[in-house]
Amino acid sequence: MIIRETCVAIWDALHAAVMAQPHKEQWKEIADVFQQSCQFLNCAGAIDGKHIRIKKPVRSGSQYYKYKKYFSFVLFAMCDANYSFRYIDVGSYGSRSDSAVFAHSDFGKMLQNKALDLPEHTALPGTTLPAMPFVFVGDEAFALGENLMRPYSSRGLSLARRVFNYRLTRACRVVECAFGILANKWRFLHTPIHLKLETAISAVKAACVLHNFVRARDGYNFEDFLTHSLHSHRPSVVRGHRQGAAVREQFTAYFMSSHGALPWQLEAI
C-alpha cells in the first residue's frame, strides 16, 4: 500500500511539471535539438514501445502473455532529443503490437485528429517548396503517415533510401537511449516486477516522471551508449498511406541534396 500510494503521489505531483504536453513553440524547440544532435529536420519526437516484465496478473488469461514466453505490459513513450519523455502510455496488454498500442493511446488519437498543436508546415533549409510537416520517427512497427516516419523495407533499397533509413535510425535511437537511462537509473526495471498490476503500472509511471525530473536537474550531457533489459515488441506488418509516402520521399530527396546531405552518410550506410 505504501509503494502504491507513494508512486501515485509522485506521478500526481510531477506529471504536469515535467511531462506536460508541448505547445507550438516548444515543438519547434524540440525539433531544433533533433536537427542539431541527430540531423533529422522537422522532427518533433521519437516513439517506441517496450515490455515491462511482470508476474502473471490474476485472471488475465493470455492478454499479458508475450510471445517470448513471459508476462508483460507495454510502456509506450515519445521522447525528445534530450532523452526526456514527453508522453507515456503505460499498461497496455503485452500481447498487443506497437502499432495497436499507439493507435489506441491518447497521443495516437491526438496525432490522428491534428490535436497536438504542431507548428505549421515549414520548408527545409535551403529550399522554398514544398513546405514539410513536423513528424515523429519510429521503427518498422509503426504505420507510415503524414506526421509519422518509419524506415523503408530493407529489400532492394536504392542508395537514397538506404541514406534515409540511416538518418531515421539516428533519430530513432534517441528513444532507445532514453529507455536505457531509465532502466539503469531505476534498477527494478531490470527484473520482473513482483507487484500487483495496478501498483506495477504506478511504479513505472513514477519512474518516468522522476527520470524527467532528474534529467532536467542533472543536465543533458552524458554518454548515450546504454543497454537495458526492456524488451522491444516483435515488429508487425502495418501499412501506411500515400500522403505519408510522399512526405518520406521528400525527406529522402532532401537528404541526398547539396543542402541536406551529411559528409559522412555514404560511408555510414
Short mmCIF file of N, CA and C in Angstrom, two decimals, residues 47-126:
data_model
loop_
_atom_site.label_atom_id
_atom_site.label_comp_id
_atom_site.label_asym_id
_atom_site.label_seq_id
_atom_site.Cartn_x
_atom_site.Cartn_y
_atom_site.Cartn_z
N ILE A 47 9.38 7.78 -31.11
CA ILE A 47 8.42 6.93 -30.40
C ILE A 47 8.85 5.47 -30.44
N ASP A 48 8.49 4.74 -29.39
CA ASP A 48 8.76 3.30 -29.33
C ASP A 48 7.97 2.72 -28.18
N GLY A 49 7.88 1.40 -28.16
CA GLY A 49 7.22 0.70 -27.08
C GLY A 49 8.14 -0.37 -26.51
N LYS A 50 8.11 -0.55 -25.19
CA LYS A 50 8.93 -1.55 -24.52
C LYS A 50 8.07 -2.38 -23.57
N HIS A 51 8.47 -3.62 -23.42
CA HIS A 51 7.77 -4.51 -22.50
C HIS A 51 8.34 -4.39 -21.10
N ILE A 52 7.47 -4.28 -20.13
CA ILE A 52 7.84 -4.30 -18.72
C ILE A 52 7.41 -5.65 -18.17
N ARG A 53 8.37 -6.46 -17.76
CA ARG A 53 8.05 -7.81 -17.30
C ARG A 53 7.39 -7.79 -15.92
N ILE A 54 6.38 -8.63 -15.77
CA ILE A 54 5.63 -8.70 -14.52
C ILE A 54 5.30 -10.15 -14.22
N LYS A 55 4.85 -10.40 -12.99
CA LYS A 55 4.30 -11.71 -12.69
C LYS A 55 2.89 -11.78 -13.30
N LYS A 56 2.39 -12.96 -13.54
CA LYS A 56 1.09 -13.12 -14.20
C LYS A 56 -0.02 -12.47 -13.37
N PRO A 57 -0.72 -11.49 -13.97
CA PRO A 57 -1.85 -10.89 -13.25
C PRO A 57 -2.97 -11.91 -13.02
N VAL A 58 -3.66 -11.76 -11.93
CA VAL A 58 -4.75 -12.67 -11.59
C VAL A 58 -5.85 -12.61 -12.65
N ARG A 59 -6.31 -13.77 -13.11
CA ARG A 59 -7.41 -13.91 -14.06
C ARG A 59 -7.20 -13.07 -15.34
N SER A 60 -5.96 -13.03 -15.82
CA SER A 60 -5.67 -12.24 -17.02
C SER A 60 -5.61 -13.08 -18.29
N GLY A 61 -5.66 -14.42 -18.16
CA GLY A 61 -5.57 -15.26 -19.35
C GLY A 61 -4.25 -15.04 -20.08
N SER A 62 -4.34 -14.87 -21.40
CA SER A 62 -3.13 -14.68 -22.20
C SER A 62 -2.93 -13.22 -22.62
N GLN A 63 -3.72 -12.30 -22.08
CA GLN A 63 -3.67 -10.90 -22.53
C GLN A 63 -2.31 -10.26 -22.29
N TYR A 64 -1.67 -10.61 -21.19
CA TYR A 64 -0.37 -10.02 -20.87
C TYR A 64 0.79 -10.96 -21.23
N TYR A 65 0.47 -12.04 -21.96
CA TYR A 65 1.50 -13.02 -22.30
C TYR A 65 2.16 -12.66 -23.61
N LYS A 66 3.48 -12.51 -23.56
CA LYS A 66 4.25 -12.13 -24.74
C LYS A 66 4.78 -13.38 -25.44
N TYR A 67 5.03 -13.26 -26.73
CA TYR A 67 5.49 -14.40 -27.49
C TYR A 67 6.84 -14.93 -27.01
N LYS A 68 7.62 -14.14 -26.28
CA LYS A 68 8.90 -14.60 -25.75
C LYS A 68 8.74 -15.35 -24.43
N LYS A 69 7.50 -15.70 -24.12
CA LYS A 69 7.17 -16.58 -23.02
C LYS A 69 7.36 -15.93 -21.64
N TYR A 70 6.93 -14.71 -21.51
CA TYR A 70 6.82 -14.09 -20.20
C TYR A 70 5.64 -13.13 -20.23
N PHE A 71 5.22 -12.69 -19.06
CA PHE A 71 4.10 -11.77 -18.94
C PHE A 71 4.62 -10.34 -18.85
N SER A 72 3.89 -9.42 -19.48
CA SER A 72 4.36 -8.05 -19.51
C SER A 72 3.22 -7.10 -19.83
N PHE A 73 3.44 -5.84 -19.51
CA PHE A 73 2.62 -4.78 -20.08
C PHE A 73 3.54 -3.84 -20.84
N VAL A 74 2.96 -2.93 -21.59
CA VAL A 74 3.74 -2.10 -22.50
C VAL A 74 3.91 -0.69 -21.95
N LEU A 75 5.14 -0.21 -22.03
CA LEU A 75 5.44 1.20 -21.83
C LEU A 75 5.67 1.81 -23.21
N PHE A 76 4.69 2.58 -23.68
CA PHE A 76 4.84 3.31 -24.94
C PHE A 76 5.29 4.73 -24.60
N ALA A 77 6.27 5.25 -25.32
CA ALA A 77 6.80 6.56 -24.99
C ALA A 77 7.14 7.36 -26.23
N MET A 78 7.02 8.67 -26.10
CA MET A 78 7.54 9.62 -27.08
C MET A 78 8.52 10.51 -26.34
N CYS A 79 9.74 10.63 -26.86
CA CYS A 79 10.73 11.43 -26.15
C CYS A 79 11.36 12.45 -27.08
N ASP A 80 12.01 13.44 -26.47
CA ASP A 80 12.70 14.48 -27.24
C ASP A 80 14.17 14.11 -27.37
N ALA A 81 14.95 14.96 -28.03
CA ALA A 81 16.35 14.65 -28.29
C ALA A 81 17.23 14.82 -27.07
N ASN A 82 16.68 15.31 -25.97
CA ASN A 82 17.39 15.36 -24.70
C ASN A 82 17.09 14.13 -23.84
N TYR A 83 16.48 13.12 -24.44
CA TYR A 83 16.19 11.84 -23.78
C TYR A 83 15.19 11.99 -22.64
N SER A 84 14.33 12.98 -22.73
CA SER A 84 13.25 13.16 -21.75
C SER A 84 11.93 12.69 -22.37
N PHE A 85 11.11 12.06 -21.56
CA PHE A 85 9.82 11.57 -22.04
C PHE A 85 8.82 12.73 -22.09
N ARG A 86 8.22 12.93 -23.25
CA ARG A 86 7.20 13.97 -23.41
C ARG A 86 5.79 13.39 -23.34
N TYR A 87 5.68 12.09 -23.51
CA TYR A 87 4.38 11.42 -23.39
C TYR A 87 4.64 9.95 -23.10
N ILE A 88 3.86 9.35 -22.22
CA ILE A 88 3.93 7.91 -21.98
C ILE A 88 2.52 7.35 -21.90
N ASP A 89 2.39 6.09 -22.28
CA ASP A 89 1.17 5.31 -22.11
C ASP A 89 1.61 3.99 -21.48
N VAL A 90 1.13 3.69 -20.29
CA VAL A 90 1.61 2.54 -19.54
C VAL A 90 0.46 1.59 -19.22
N GLY A 91 0.66 0.30 -19.49
CA GLY A 91 -0.30 -0.69 -19.03
C GLY A 91 -1.01 -1.48 -20.09
N SER A 92 -0.77 -1.21 -21.38
CA SER A 92 -1.42 -1.99 -22.43
C SER A 92 -0.96 -3.44 -22.38
N TYR A 93 -1.82 -4.34 -22.84
CA TYR A 93 -1.50 -5.77 -22.81
C TYR A 93 -0.19 -6.06 -23.54
N GLY A 94 0.63 -6.94 -22.96
CA GLY A 94 1.88 -7.32 -23.59
C GLY A 94 1.70 -8.06 -24.90
N SER A 95 0.51 -8.58 -25.16
CA SER A 95 0.26 -9.29 -26.41
C SER A 95 -0.03 -8.34 -27.57
N ARG A 96 -0.20 -7.05 -27.29
CA ARG A 96 -0.52 -6.08 -28.34
C ARG A 96 0.75 -5.64 -29.07
N SER A 97 0.58 -5.28 -30.34
CA SER A 97 1.70 -4.76 -31.13
C SER A 97 1.90 -3.28 -30.83
N ASP A 98 3.10 -2.76 -31.19
CA ASP A 98 3.37 -1.34 -31.01
C ASP A 98 2.35 -0.47 -31.72
N SER A 99 2.02 -0.86 -32.95
CA SER A 99 1.08 -0.05 -33.74
C SER A 99 -0.29 -0.01 -33.09
N ALA A 100 -0.73 -1.12 -32.49
CA ALA A 100 -2.03 -1.15 -31.83
C ALA A 100 -2.02 -0.30 -30.56
N VAL A 101 -0.94 -0.40 -29.78
CA VAL A 101 -0.82 0.43 -28.58
C VAL A 101 -0.83 1.90 -28.94
N PHE A 102 -0.07 2.25 -29.97
CA PHE A 102 -0.01 3.64 -30.43
C PHE A 102 -1.37 4.14 -30.89
N ALA A 103 -2.06 3.34 -31.69
CA ALA A 103 -3.34 3.75 -32.25
C ALA A 103 -4.39 3.97 -31.16
N HIS A 104 -4.32 3.20 -30.07
CA HIS A 104 -5.31 3.32 -29.01
C HIS A 104 -4.90 4.29 -27.91
N SER A 105 -3.70 4.83 -27.99
CA SER A 105 -3.24 5.77 -26.97
C SER A 105 -3.83 7.16 -27.22
N ASP A 106 -3.86 7.98 -26.18
CA ASP A 106 -4.32 9.36 -26.34
C ASP A 106 -3.43 10.11 -27.33
N PHE A 107 -2.13 9.85 -27.26
CA PHE A 107 -1.20 10.52 -28.16
C PHE A 107 -1.49 10.16 -29.61
N GLY A 108 -1.69 8.87 -29.89
CA GLY A 108 -2.00 8.45 -31.25
C GLY A 108 -3.29 9.06 -31.77
N LYS A 109 -4.29 9.14 -30.91
CA LYS A 109 -5.56 9.74 -31.31
C LYS A 109 -5.41 11.24 -31.57
N MET A 110 -4.64 11.93 -30.74
CA MET A 110 -4.44 13.36 -30.94
C MET A 110 -3.67 13.62 -32.22
N LEU A 111 -2.68 12.77 -32.51
CA LEU A 111 -1.93 12.94 -33.76
C LEU A 111 -2.84 12.72 -34.96
N GLN A 112 -3.68 11.70 -34.89
CA GLN A 112 -4.61 11.39 -35.97
C GLN A 112 -5.61 12.53 -36.18
N ASN A 113 -6.03 13.16 -35.08
CA ASN A 113 -7.04 14.21 -35.15
C ASN A 113 -6.45 15.62 -35.25
N LYS A 114 -5.13 15.72 -35.46
CA LYS A 114 -4.45 17.02 -35.59
C LYS A 114 -4.67 17.88 -34.36
N ALA A 115 -4.58 17.26 -33.18
CA ALA A 115 -4.86 17.97 -31.94
C ALA A 115 -3.63 18.19 -31.08
N LEU A 116 -2.43 18.04 -31.64
CA LEU A 116 -1.20 18.17 -30.86
C LEU A 116 -0.61 19.57 -30.89
N ASP A 117 -1.23 20.49 -31.62
CA ASP A 117 -0.73 21.86 -31.73
C ASP A 117 0.67 21.90 -32.35
N LEU A 118 0.90 21.04 -33.35
CA LEU A 118 2.18 21.06 -34.05
C LEU A 118 2.31 22.34 -34.87
N PRO A 119 3.55 22.81 -35.10
CA PRO A 119 3.73 24.02 -35.91
C PRO A 119 3.25 23.81 -37.35
N GLU A 120 3.04 24.92 -38.04
CA GLU A 120 2.65 24.84 -39.44
C GLU A 120 3.78 24.24 -40.27
N HIS A 121 3.41 23.70 -41.44
CA HIS A 121 4.41 23.13 -42.34
C HIS A 121 5.50 24.16 -42.63
N THR A 122 6.74 23.68 -42.67
CA THR A 122 7.89 24.56 -42.85
C THR A 122 8.82 23.99 -43.92
N ALA A 123 9.30 24.85 -44.80
CA ALA A 123 10.25 24.41 -45.81
C ALA A 123 11.58 24.05 -45.16
N LEU A 124 12.24 23.02 -45.67
CA LEU A 124 13.52 22.61 -45.12
C LEU A 124 14.60 23.61 -45.52
N PRO A 125 15.67 23.75 -44.72
CA PRO A 125 16.72 24.73 -45.01
C PRO A 125 17.28 24.60 -46.42
N GLY A 126 17.41 25.73 -47.09
CA GLY A 126 17.94 25.73 -48.45
C GLY A 126 16.91 25.51 -49.52
#
